[in-house]
GROMACS .gro file of C-alpha atoms in nm:
model
  178
    1MET     CA    1  -2.268  -4.279 -10.063
    2ARG     CA    2  -2.292  -4.481 -10.383
    3LYS     CA    3  -1.911  -4.507 -10.396
    4PHE     CA    4  -1.901  -4.622 -10.032
    5ASN     CA    5  -2.158  -4.895 -10.104
    6GLU     CA    6  -1.962  -5.016 -10.406
    7GLU     CA    7  -1.637  -5.028 -10.211
    8THR     CA    8  -1.790  -5.183  -9.898
    9PRO     CA    9  -1.974  -5.501  -9.995
   10ASP     CA   10  -2.171  -5.714  -9.750
   11VAL     CA   11  -1.961  -5.974  -9.571
   12ALA     CA   12  -2.050  -6.336  -9.647
   13GLY     CA   13  -2.191  -6.512  -9.342
   14VAL     CA   14  -2.303  -6.189  -9.173
   15LYS     CA   15  -2.678  -6.139  -9.138
   16TYR     CA   16  -2.801  -5.786  -9.204
   17PHE     CA   17  -3.131  -5.661  -9.059
   18SER     CA   18  -3.284  -5.317  -9.080
   19TRP     CA   19  -3.579  -5.110  -8.965
   20GLY     CA   20  -3.711  -4.786  -9.106
   21ALA     CA   21  -3.923  -4.513  -8.953
   22VAL     CA   22  -4.163  -4.251  -9.082
   23TYR     CA   23  -4.349  -3.962  -8.931
   24GLU     CA   24  -4.511  -3.635  -9.025
   25PRO     CA   25  -4.352  -3.333  -8.856
   26GLY     CA   26  -4.570  -3.078  -8.679
   27MET     CA   27  -4.583  -2.706  -8.752
   28ILE     CA   28  -4.289  -2.636  -8.521
   29ASP     CA   29  -4.062  -2.937  -8.537
   30THR     CA   30  -3.688  -3.008  -8.521
   31TRP     CA   31  -3.707  -3.213  -8.841
   32LYS     CA   32  -3.955  -3.007  -9.046
   33TRP     CA   33  -3.702  -2.870  -9.295
   34SER     CA   34  -3.487  -3.184  -9.333
   35HIS     CA   35  -3.800  -3.402  -9.353
   36SER     CA   36  -3.930  -3.198  -9.647
   37VAL     CA   37  -3.593  -3.214  -9.828
   38VAL     CA   38  -3.561  -3.592  -9.785
   39LEU     CA   39  -3.931  -3.639  -9.873
   40GLU     CA   40  -3.880  -3.456 -10.202
   41LYS     CA   41  -3.561  -3.648 -10.292
   42GLU     CA   42  -3.627  -4.001 -10.160
   43GLY     CA   43  -3.979  -4.020 -10.018
   44PRO     CA   44  -4.114  -4.106  -9.671
   45ASN     CA   45  -3.861  -4.065  -9.389
   46ASP     CA   46  -3.798  -4.017  -9.018
   47GLY     CA   47  -3.678  -3.661  -9.063
   48LEU     CA   48  -3.328  -3.762  -9.167
   49VAL     CA   49  -3.321  -4.113  -9.320
   50SER     CA   50  -3.558  -4.225  -9.596
   51LEU     CA   51  -3.725  -4.566  -9.595
   52LYS     CA   52  -3.548  -4.637  -9.922
   53SER     CA   53  -3.210  -4.576  -9.760
   54ALA     CA   54  -3.295  -4.763  -9.439
   55GLN     CA   55  -3.367  -5.094  -9.614
   56TRP     CA   56  -3.064  -5.321  -9.597
   57GLY     CA   57  -3.053  -5.699  -9.569
   58THR     CA   58  -3.372  -5.840  -9.419
   59TYR     CA   59  -3.605  -5.543  -9.382
   60LEU     CA   60  -3.800  -5.602  -9.063
   61GLY     CA   61  -4.053  -5.323  -9.094
   62THR     CA   62  -4.143  -4.957  -9.074
   63LEU     CA   63  -4.208  -4.785  -8.744
   64GLU     CA   64  -4.493  -4.537  -8.782
   65GLY     CA   65  -4.486  -4.198  -8.609
   66VAL     CA   66  -4.122  -4.226  -8.499
   67ASN     CA   67  -3.870  -3.953  -8.581
   68HIS     CA   68  -3.493  -3.989  -8.602
   69LEU     CA   69  -3.427  -3.849  -8.253
   70ASP     CA   70  -3.675  -4.098  -8.106
   71LEU     CA   71  -3.513  -4.378  -8.303
   72VAL     CA   72  -3.161  -4.308  -8.177
   73GLY     CA   73  -3.284  -4.263  -7.821
   74TRP     CA   74  -3.245  -3.887  -7.782
   75VAL     CA   75  -3.579  -3.859  -7.611
   76ASN     CA   76  -3.717  -3.546  -7.456
   77THR     CA   77  -3.792  -3.627  -7.092
   78ALA     CA   78  -4.025  -3.325  -7.078
   79ARG     CA   79  -4.232  -3.488  -7.353
   80TYR     CA   80  -4.257  -3.806  -7.145
   81LYS     CA   81  -4.366  -3.605  -6.841
   82TRP     CA   82  -4.619  -3.407  -7.046
   83ALA     CA   83  -4.761  -3.729  -7.190
   84GLU     CA   84  -4.794  -3.869  -6.838
   85ILE     CA   85  -4.975  -3.554  -6.717
   86MET     CA   86  -5.209  -3.560  -7.017
   87GLY     CA   87  -5.274  -3.934  -6.980
   88ARG     CA   88  -5.122  -4.015  -7.320
   89GLU     CA   89  -4.909  -4.316  -7.390
   90ILE     CA   90  -4.566  -4.283  -7.548
   91LYS     CA   91  -4.590  -4.559  -7.808
   92PHE     CA   92  -4.222  -4.586  -7.905
   93LYS     CA   93  -3.973  -4.649  -7.628
   94PRO     CA   94  -3.621  -4.682  -7.772
   95ALA     CA   95  -3.472  -4.884  -7.486
   96THR     CA   96  -3.755  -5.137  -7.512
   97PHE     CA   97  -3.716  -5.148  -7.891
   98TYR     CA   98  -3.341  -5.215  -7.880
   99LEU     CA   99  -3.377  -5.473  -7.603
  100GLY     CA  100  -3.625  -5.650  -7.830
  101ILE     CA  101  -3.374  -5.647  -8.113
  102THR     CA  102  -3.107  -5.788  -7.884
  103ASP     CA  103  -3.345  -6.060  -7.767
  104HIS     CA  104  -3.433  -6.143  -8.128
  105LEU     CA  105  -3.069  -6.172  -8.230
  106ALA     CA  106  -2.989  -6.392  -7.931
  107ARG     CA  107  -3.285  -6.626  -7.983
  108VAL     CA  108  -3.332  -6.642  -8.358
  109VAL     CA  109  -2.998  -6.564  -8.515
  110GLU     CA  110  -2.708  -6.654  -8.288
  111GLY     CA  111  -2.605  -7.017  -8.332
  112GLN     CA  112  -2.932  -7.134  -8.483
  113GLU     CA  113  -2.848  -7.111  -8.852
  114ARG     CA  114  -2.924  -7.427  -9.050
  115THR     CA  115  -2.663  -7.522  -9.305
  116GLU     CA  116  -2.724  -7.705  -9.630
  117SER     CA  117  -2.535  -8.030  -9.680
  118SER     CA  118  -2.236  -7.992  -9.908
  119ASP     CA  119  -2.283  -8.350 -10.033
  120THR     CA  120  -2.553  -8.269 -10.290
  121GLU     CA  121  -2.505  -8.389 -10.643
  122SER     CA  122  -2.433  -8.123 -10.906
  123SER     CA  123  -2.743  -8.230 -11.100
  124SER     CA  124  -2.964  -8.144 -10.804
  125GLU     CA  125  -2.782  -7.821 -10.715
  126ALA     CA  126  -3.012  -7.603 -10.928
  127THR     CA  127  -3.321  -7.751 -10.763
  128ALA     CA  128  -3.165  -7.726 -10.418
  129GLY     CA  129  -3.063  -7.366 -10.492
  130ALA     CA  130  -3.417  -7.270 -10.589
  131GLU     CA  131  -3.556  -7.447 -10.282
  132SER     CA  132  -3.290  -7.280 -10.067
  133ASN     CA  133  -3.383  -6.935 -10.203
  134GLU     CA  134  -3.750  -7.000 -10.133
  135ALA     CA  135  -3.671  -7.131  -9.784
  136ASN     CA  136  -3.451  -6.826  -9.724
  137GLU     CA  137  -3.733  -6.589  -9.826
  138ILE     CA  138  -3.977  -6.772  -9.598
  139ARG     CA  139  -3.724  -6.763  -9.313
  140GLN     CA  140  -3.662  -6.391  -9.362
  141GLU     CA  141  -4.035  -6.314  -9.359
  142SER     CA  142  -4.078  -6.533  -9.051
  143GLU     CA  143  -3.793  -6.351  -8.876
  144ARG     CA  144  -3.942  -6.014  -8.973
  145VAL     CA  145  -4.285  -6.104  -8.834
  146GLU     CA  146  -4.139  -6.258  -8.517
  147MET     CA  147  -3.926  -5.951  -8.456
  148ALA     CA  148  -4.220  -5.716  -8.510
  149GLU     CA  149  -4.434  -5.921  -8.274
  150SER     CA  150  -4.164  -5.939  -8.007
  151LEU     CA  151  -4.132  -5.561  -8.000
  152GLY     CA  152  -4.497  -5.491  -7.923
  153LYS     CA  153  -4.513  -5.198  -8.164
  154GLY     CA  154  -4.878  -5.223  -8.262
  155GLU     CA  155  -4.885  -5.202  -8.639
  156VAL     CA  156  -4.550  -5.233  -8.808
  157THR     CA  157  -4.542  -5.215  -9.185
  158SER     CA  158  -4.334  -5.464  -9.385
  159GLY     CA  159  -4.111  -5.366  -9.673
  160SER     CA  160  -4.399  -5.439  -9.910
  161GLY     CA  161  -4.625  -5.196  -9.727
  162THR     CA  162  -4.835  -5.477  -9.581
  163PRO     CA  163  -4.908  -5.435  -9.210
  164SER     CA  164  -4.769  -5.708  -8.988
  165PRO     CA  165  -5.009  -5.880  -8.751
  166ARG     CA  166  -5.081  -5.682  -8.435
  167PRO     CA  167  -4.829  -5.806  -8.177
  168THR     CA  168  -4.949  -5.997  -7.875
  169SER     CA  169  -4.642  -5.961  -7.653
  170ASN     CA  170  -4.504  -5.649  -7.491
  171THR     CA  171  -4.131  -5.710  -7.479
  172GLY     CA  172  -3.905  -5.463  -7.602
  173LEU     CA  173  -3.093  -5.298  -8.530
  174THR     CA  174  -3.187  -5.055  -8.673
  175THR     CA  175  -2.957  -4.948  -8.933
  176ASP     CA  176  -2.998  -4.627  -9.113
  177GLY     CA  177  -2.891  -4.795  -9.435
  178ARG     CA  178  -2.583  -4.695  -9.621
   0.00000   0.00000   0.00000
């Protein structure tokens, strides 16, 4: 994987976003063994992909209590029916999640990028670069929070481990890293 990453750099001008997921497997669970192996090697994970590996580009947050099958949309319809019978809510709905990502990309990313003027003097380039980096960090955090809020996930944890504000809307990329 390290070799792949070295030979496949990010493409300039392409925005990279990622989400991670964590959960604790039950006594009898599809991911119990793989979760324990990944946990020992790389830490918290969704049963297959660690948070460390999932973080690429702008890390938008960590989905709590979501396993890898849930994340990729291989949901067990019997589980949905059982939850309905028992009066429990299924908190993570993959179709809603990915529709939220699509909405975010359409509204926030596509065609709305601000560009810096190329007319700046070389003496002010260092200052502009520092300001640009700070503005970029603020923009990335703003995008992360907006995306988390637009997905209606309840509490989503940022890359720093700080919970995002509880979302107020109920609309609904994850990459598994490289």
